mmCIF file of C-alpha atoms in Angstrom:
data_model
loop_
_atom_site.group_PDB
_atom_site.id
_atom_site.type_symbol
_atom_site.label_atom_id
_atom_site.label_comp_id
_atom_site.label_asym_id
_atom_site.label_seq_id
_atom_site.Cartn_x
_atom_site.Cartn_y
_atom_site.Cartn_z
ATOM 1 C CA MET A 1 38.708 22.591 -59.080
ATOM 2 C CA ARG A 2 35.361 24.629 -58.677
ATOM 3 C CA LEU A 3 33.756 20.698 -59.345
ATOM 4 C CA ILE A 4 35.826 19.535 -56.472
ATOM 5 C CA ILE A 5 35.189 22.186 -54.246
ATOM 6 C CA SER A 6 31.269 21.673 -55.188
ATOM 7 C CA VAL A 7 31.548 17.936 -54.480
ATOM 8 C CA ILE A 8 33.212 18.298 -51.096
ATOM 9 C CA THR A 9 30.634 21.219 -50.156
ATOM 10 C CA PHE A 10 27.627 18.553 -51.138
ATOM 11 C CA ILE A 11 29.511 15.344 -49.187
ATOM 12 C CA SER A 12 29.750 17.742 -45.965
ATOM 13 C CA LEU A 13 26.351 19.338 -46.239
ATOM 14 C CA SER A 14 24.664 15.464 -46.767
ATOM 15 C CA LEU A 15 26.895 14.009 -43.666
ATOM 16 C CA ALA A 16 25.634 16.998 -41.474
ATOM 17 C CA GLY A 17 22.329 16.532 -42.345
ATOM 18 C CA TYR A 18 22.682 12.518 -41.749
ATOM 19 C CA ALA A 19 24.315 13.217 -38.248
ATOM 20 C CA ARG A 20 21.530 15.555 -37.837
ATOM 21 C CA SER A 21 18.361 13.160 -39.066
ATOM 22 C CA GLU A 22 17.974 11.484 -35.648
ATOM 23 C CA GLN A 23 15.431 13.339 -33.168
ATOM 24 C CA LEU A 24 13.275 12.227 -30.494
ATOM 25 C CA ILE A 25 10.287 14.197 -29.092
ATOM 26 C CA PHE A 26 9.100 13.344 -25.800
ATOM 27 C CA ASN A 27 5.914 14.747 -23.955
ATOM 28 C CA SER A 28 5.489 15.373 -20.304
ATOM 29 C CA ALA A 29 3.655 16.784 -17.631
ATOM 30 C CA GLU A 30 4.430 18.442 -14.590
ATOM 31 C CA PHE A 31 4.829 15.675 -11.846
ATOM 32 C CA SER A 32 7.230 17.293 -9.009
ATOM 33 C CA PRO A 33 9.754 16.672 -7.910
ATOM 34 C CA PHE A 34 10.212 14.221 -10.804
ATOM 35 C CA VAL A 35 9.338 16.913 -13.847
ATOM 36 C CA TYR A 36 8.427 20.024 -13.760
ATOM 37 C CA GLU A 37 8.527 23.329 -15.706
ATOM 38 C CA GLU A 38 11.796 25.570 -15.289
ATOM 39 C CA ASN A 39 12.588 28.904 -17.441
ATOM 40 C CA GLY A 40 9.896 28.477 -19.371
ATOM 41 C CA LYS A 41 10.390 25.162 -20.553
ATOM 42 C CA MET A 42 10.491 21.507 -19.342
ATOM 43 C CA GLY A 43 13.091 20.335 -16.403
ATOM 44 C CA GLY A 44 13.541 18.529 -13.438
ATOM 45 C CA PRO A 45 15.968 15.773 -12.476
ATOM 46 C CA VAL A 46 14.262 12.977 -14.867
ATOM 47 C CA THR A 47 14.230 15.258 -17.823
ATOM 48 C CA ASP A 48 17.724 16.285 -17.175
ATOM 49 C CA VAL A 49 18.399 12.170 -17.347
ATOM 50 C CA ILE A 50 16.711 11.713 -20.405
ATOM 51 C CA LEU A 51 18.808 15.052 -21.855
ATOM 52 C CA LEU A 52 21.817 13.396 -20.863
ATOM 53 C CA THR A 53 21.022 10.327 -22.598
ATOM 54 C CA CYS A 54 19.987 12.242 -25.804
ATOM 55 C CA LYS A 55 23.647 13.505 -25.687
ATOM 56 C CA LYS A 56 25.483 10.302 -25.267
ATOM 57 C CA ILE A 57 24.046 9.053 -28.485
ATOM 58 C CA ASN A 58 24.149 12.282 -30.322
ATOM 59 C CA VAL A 59 20.270 12.508 -31.022
ATOM 60 C CA GLU A 60 18.303 15.622 -30.860
ATOM 61 C CA CYS A 61 15.984 15.332 -28.178
ATOM 62 C CA SER A 62 12.948 18.088 -27.302
ATOM 63 C CA ILE A 63 10.355 17.874 -24.509
ATOM 64 C CA LYS A 64 7.052 19.421 -25.143
ATOM 65 C CA GLN A 65 4.458 19.843 -21.794
ATOM 66 C CA GLU A 66 1.115 18.174 -22.440
ATOM 67 C CA SER A 67 -1.134 16.082 -20.297
ATOM 68 C CA PHE A 68 -0.901 12.596 -19.783
ATOM 69 C CA SER A 69 -4.045 11.484 -21.608
ATOM 70 C CA LYS A 70 -3.127 13.389 -24.710
ATOM 71 C CA SER A 71 0.354 11.990 -24.528
ATOM 72 C CA GLU A 72 -1.132 8.554 -24.582
ATOM 73 C CA GLU A 73 -2.828 9.412 -27.731
ATOM 74 C CA GLN A 74 0.293 10.822 -29.442
ATOM 75 C CA VAL A 75 2.378 8.267 -28.329
ATOM 76 C CA LYS A 76 0.357 5.545 -29.408
ATOM 77 C CA ALA A 77 -0.433 7.322 -33.067
ATOM 78 C CA GLY A 78 3.346 7.933 -33.320
ATOM 79 C CA VAL A 79 2.680 11.589 -33.426
ATOM 80 C CA VAL A 80 5.432 12.059 -30.680
ATOM 81 C CA ASN A 81 8.555 9.222 -30.044
ATOM 82 C CA GLY A 82 8.050 8.807 -26.369
ATOM 83 C CA VAL A 83 6.193 9.909 -22.590
ATOM 84 C CA TYR A 84 7.368 10.032 -19.198
ATOM 85 C CA LEU A 85 6.713 9.118 -16.657
ATOM 86 C CA VAL A 86 5.111 5.806 -16.754
ATOM 87 C CA SER A 87 4.647 2.961 -14.863
ATOM 88 C CA TRP A 88 4.497 -0.611 -16.633
ATOM 89 C CA SER A 89 0.988 -1.767 -17.299
ATOM 90 C CA GLU A 90 0.209 -4.849 -19.858
ATOM 91 C CA SER A 91 -2.453 -2.848 -21.501
ATOM 92 C CA ARG A 92 0.300 -0.258 -22.537
ATOM 93 C CA ALA A 93 2.640 -2.537 -23.667
ATOM 94 C CA GLU A 94 0.829 -3.650 -26.531
ATOM 95 C CA TRP A 95 1.562 -0.137 -28.158
ATOM 96 C CA MET A 96 4.644 1.345 -25.981
ATOM 97 C CA TYR A 97 8.349 0.049 -25.149
ATOM 98 C CA TYR A 98 9.356 0.565 -21.971
ATOM 99 C CA THR A 99 12.905 1.653 -21.031
ATOM 100 C CA LEU A 100 14.609 0.477 -17.836
ATOM 101 C CA PRO A 101 13.542 1.807 -14.929
ATOM 102 C CA VAL A 102 14.862 5.368 -14.131
ATOM 103 C CA LEU A 103 13.632 5.546 -10.395
ATOM 104 C CA ARG A 104 11.458 4.249 -7.919
ATOM 105 C CA THR A 105 8.915 5.911 -5.949
ATOM 106 C CA SER A 106 6.341 4.460 -3.320
ATOM 107 C CA TRP A 107 2.610 5.687 -2.233
ATOM 108 C CA GLY A 108 1.284 5.767 1.420
ATOM 109 C CA PHE A 109 0.257 7.676 4.146
ATOM 110 C CA PHE A 110 1.450 10.893 5.969
ATOM 111 C CA VAL A 111 0.268 11.877 9.726
ATOM 112 C CA PRO A 112 1.017 14.946 12.019
ATOM 113 C CA ALA A 113 4.778 14.799 13.531
ATOM 114 C CA THR A 114 3.065 15.265 16.511
ATOM 115 C CA ASP A 115 1.333 11.354 15.984
ATOM 116 C CA LYS A 116 4.138 9.320 17.630
ATOM 117 C CA LYS A 117 2.033 6.167 16.829
ATOM 118 C CA ASP A 118 3.815 3.195 15.010
ATOM 119 C CA TYR A 119 1.779 2.364 11.938
ATOM 120 C CA LEU A 120 2.271 -1.321 11.068
ATOM 121 C CA THR A 121 -0.238 -2.283 8.822
ATOM 122 C CA LEU A 122 -3.037 -0.723 6.482
ATOM 123 C CA SER A 123 -5.401 -2.004 9.253
ATOM 124 C CA SER A 124 -3.606 0.998 11.206
ATOM 125 C CA PHE A 125 -5.417 3.285 9.559
ATOM 126 C CA SER A 126 -8.753 1.902 10.298
ATOM 127 C CA GLY A 127 -11.546 4.313 11.189
ATOM 128 C CA GLN A 128 -9.422 7.743 10.344
ATOM 129 C CA ARG A 129 -10.282 10.685 7.867
ATOM 130 C CA VAL A 130 -7.906 10.035 5.255
ATOM 131 C CA GLY A 131 -7.408 12.985 2.581
ATOM 132 C CA VAL A 132 -6.285 12.143 -0.706
ATOM 133 C CA PHE A 133 -6.216 14.024 -4.077
ATOM 134 C CA GLY A 134 -9.177 12.776 -6.511
ATOM 135 C CA PRO A 135 -10.718 11.750 -8.313
ATOM 136 C CA SER A 136 -7.110 10.082 -9.199
ATOM 137 C CA SER A 137 -5.775 6.743 -9.239
ATOM 138 C CA SER A 138 -4.789 7.161 -5.652
ATOM 139 C CA SER A 139 -8.550 7.733 -4.563
ATOM 140 C CA LYS A 140 -9.169 4.640 -6.527
ATOM 141 C CA THR A 141 -6.719 2.538 -5.012
ATOM 142 C CA LEU A 142 -8.247 3.926 -1.614
ATOM 143 C CA ASP A 143 -11.615 2.931 -2.817
ATOM 144 C CA ARG A 144 -10.346 -0.838 -3.513
ATOM 145 C CA ILE A 145 -9.190 -1.669 -0.213
ATOM 146 C CA ASN A 146 -11.837 0.427 2.135
ATOM 147 C CA PRO A 147 -14.058 -2.168 2.119
ATOM 148 C CA VAL A 148 -11.806 -4.013 4.659
ATOM 149 C CA VAL A 149 -10.054 -1.010 6.187
ATOM 150 C CA ASN A 150 -13.209 1.169 6.552
ATOM 151 C CA MET A 151 -11.523 4.569 6.438
ATOM 152 C CA ASP A 152 -13.184 8.174 5.863
ATOM 153 C CA ILE A 153 -11.995 9.100 2.365
ATOM 154 C CA GLN A 154 -12.195 12.773 1.829
ATOM 155 C CA LEU A 155 -11.250 14.035 -1.722
ATOM 156 C CA SER A 156 -9.361 17.095 -2.741
ATOM 157 C CA LYS A 157 -7.927 18.681 -5.414
ATOM 158 C CA ASP A 158 -5.099 20.325 -3.704
ATOM 159 C CA ASP A 159 -2.235 18.000 -1.885
ATOM 160 C CA LEU A 160 -0.766 20.982 -0.194
ATOM 161 C CA GLY A 161 -4.063 21.798 1.277
ATOM 162 C CA ASN A 162 -4.527 18.317 2.394
ATOM 163 C CA LEU A 163 -1.339 18.302 4.234
ATOM 164 C CA LYS A 164 -1.948 21.369 5.739
ATOM 165 C CA LYS A 165 -5.420 20.032 7.261
ATOM 166 C CA LEU A 166 -3.321 17.479 9.076
ATOM 167 C CA ILE A 167 -1.770 20.092 10.910
ATOM 168 C CA GLN A 168 -5.189 21.996 11.471
ATOM 169 C CA GLY A 169 -6.708 18.773 12.999
ATOM 170 C CA GLN A 170 -9.137 18.489 10.084
ATOM 171 C CA LEU A 171 -7.833 15.188 8.607
ATOM 172 C CA ASP A 172 -5.686 12.162 10.828
ATOM 173 C CA SER A 173 -3.855 11.287 7.636
ATOM 174 C CA VAL A 174 -2.904 11.898 3.895
ATOM 175 C CA TYR A 175 -2.385 9.137 1.599
ATOM 176 C CA ILE A 176 0.087 10.674 -1.508
ATOM 177 C CA ASN A 177 3.050 9.919 -3.412
ATOM 178 C CA ARG A 178 5.726 9.817 -0.328
ATOM 179 C CA ASP A 179 8.318 11.927 -2.790
ATOM 180 C CA VAL A 180 5.616 14.555 -3.914
ATOM 181 C CA GLY A 181 4.527 14.789 -0.574
ATOM 182 C CA LEU A 182 8.006 15.341 0.845
ATOM 183 C CA ASP A 183 8.493 17.726 -1.777
ATOM 184 C CA LEU A 184 5.805 19.796 -0.801
ATOM 185 C CA MET A 185 6.799 19.755 2.608
ATOM 186 C CA ARG A 186 10.116 21.207 1.927
ATOM 187 C CA GLN A 187 8.726 23.805 -0.154
ATOM 188 C CA SER A 188 6.065 24.949 2.329
ATOM 189 C CA GLY A 189 8.059 24.757 5.472
ATOM 190 C CA LEU A 190 6.356 22.074 6.925
ATOM 191 C CA ALA A 191 9.011 19.681 7.248
ATOM 192 C CA ASP A 192 9.008 19.771 10.829
ATOM 193 C CA LYS A 193 5.222 19.632 10.973
ATOM 194 C CA VAL A 194 4.457 16.415 8.912
ATOM 195 C CA ARG A 195 5.955 12.943 8.541
ATOM 196 C CA PHE A 196 5.611 9.992 6.648
ATOM 197 C CA ALA A 197 4.273 7.221 8.413
ATOM 198 C CA TRP A 198 3.951 4.025 6.326
ATOM 199 C CA THR A 199 4.398 2.960 2.668
ATOM 200 C CA HIS A 200 1.637 0.926 1.052
ATOM 201 C CA THR A 201 2.934 0.106 -2.275
ATOM 202 C CA GLU A 202 5.838 1.035 -4.580
ATOM 203 C CA ARG A 203 6.124 1.504 -8.122
ATOM 204 C CA ASN A 204 9.170 1.655 -11.171
ATOM 205 C CA TYR A 205 8.738 4.834 -13.291
ATOM 206 C CA HIS A 206 10.014 4.362 -17.007
ATOM 207 C CA ILE A 207 10.099 6.268 -20.166
ATOM 208 C CA GLY A 208 7.291 4.929 -22.819
ATOM 209 C CA PHE A 209 8.361 4.630 -26.208
ATOM 210 C CA SER A 210 5.850 4.393 -29.159
ATOM 211 C CA LYS A 211 6.104 1.106 -30.882
ATOM 212 C CA LYS A 212 6.210 3.571 -33.990
ATOM 213 C CA THR A 213 9.300 4.703 -33.184
ATOM 214 C CA GLY A 214 12.368 2.537 -34.620
ATOM 215 C CA ARG A 215 13.603 -0.323 -32.325
ATOM 216 C CA LYS A 216 17.096 0.436 -33.041
ATOM 217 C CA LEU A 217 16.705 3.664 -31.654
ATOM 218 C CA VAL A 218 15.027 2.627 -28.712
ATOM 219 C CA ASN A 219 17.234 0.043 -28.315
ATOM 220 C CA GLN A 220 20.213 2.476 -28.420
ATOM 221 C CA PHE A 221 18.391 4.759 -25.887
ATOM 222 C CA ASN A 222 18.293 1.978 -23.679
ATOM 223 C CA LYS A 223 21.806 1.232 -23.638
ATOM 224 C CA ALA A 224 23.001 4.749 -23.316
ATOM 225 C CA LEU A 225 20.291 5.216 -20.561
ATOM 226 C CA ARG A 226 21.932 2.376 -18.444
ATOM 227 C CA LYS A 227 25.490 3.622 -18.819
ATOM 228 C CA THR A 228 24.475 7.128 -17.353
ATOM 229 C CA TYR A 229 23.331 5.134 -14.433
ATOM 230 C CA GLU A 230 26.563 2.965 -14.152
ATOM 231 C CA SER A 231 28.942 5.993 -14.183
ATOM 232 C CA GLY A 232 27.024 7.119 -11.341
ATOM 233 C CA GLU A 233 25.385 10.691 -13.157
ATOM 234 C CA ALA A 234 21.880 9.611 -13.459
ATOM 235 C CA ARG A 235 21.993 8.518 -9.803
ATOM 236 C CA GLU A 236 23.576 11.926 -8.976
ATOM 237 C CA ILE A 237 20.996 13.973 -10.325
ATOM 238 C CA LEU A 238 18.342 11.842 -8.805
ATOM 239 C CA ALA A 239 19.710 11.930 -5.375
ATOM 240 C CA GLN A 240 20.431 15.709 -5.598
ATOM 241 C CA ARG A 241 16.382 15.915 -5.402
ATOM 242 C CA GLY A 242 16.309 13.023 -2.932
ATOM 243 C CA LEU A 243 14.903 10.641 -5.338
ATOM 244 C CA GLU A 244 15.433 6.734 -5.637
ATOM 245 C CA SER A 245 17.350 4.772 -8.582
ATOM 246 C CA VAL A 246 16.456 1.468 -9.010
ATOM 247 C CA MET A 247 19.859 1.003 -10.999
#
């Protein structure tokens, strides 16, 4: 009888251990309103979508806060399984699997609410004092187009400060991620003082997986991710923060 009990206990513990054997470790940096620290851990709508997906496939997932550059190194080396949010790039595709897009976002220009001009093309911003966070990918984008547009590009390390400069008349426009700008406006009481004037570029964001993570598990995650959108659960999570779903 003792032998039978011992065997049953061994099998039960083995099965329990097997059930917990699959786990995923993600890195992410604060990028509000998509991802942000909440009660001492990473939260936000995209984090909620990831944790919901993990739950659907019965995989234990943990999320660490880390800079994007460090996260890229760790994902490439297989130290962690994934990183979010990432846009598609050919160079990263050599060592990273991309999930289905979790959301769509855009970059463009904010202007003072008192500015009633219809901004129809990029040339509409010619000659303007344009604030942008930089040096950054956004400021590099403006540098590339500036020979044609001829803007007075002013770099800053403070997105909110740039929006306030709009109101004070120190800038004519601010180039920033639309969702980031709208979130800053809501949090700082600027919603009636600044408006989004023109979309320059759109981009899909994905979760990036290390190619050292088993492809079977990545496919399993991707299928479950799609189901969270098809059921409306993921779309509802994003919509609560005014974010646009792709699926």
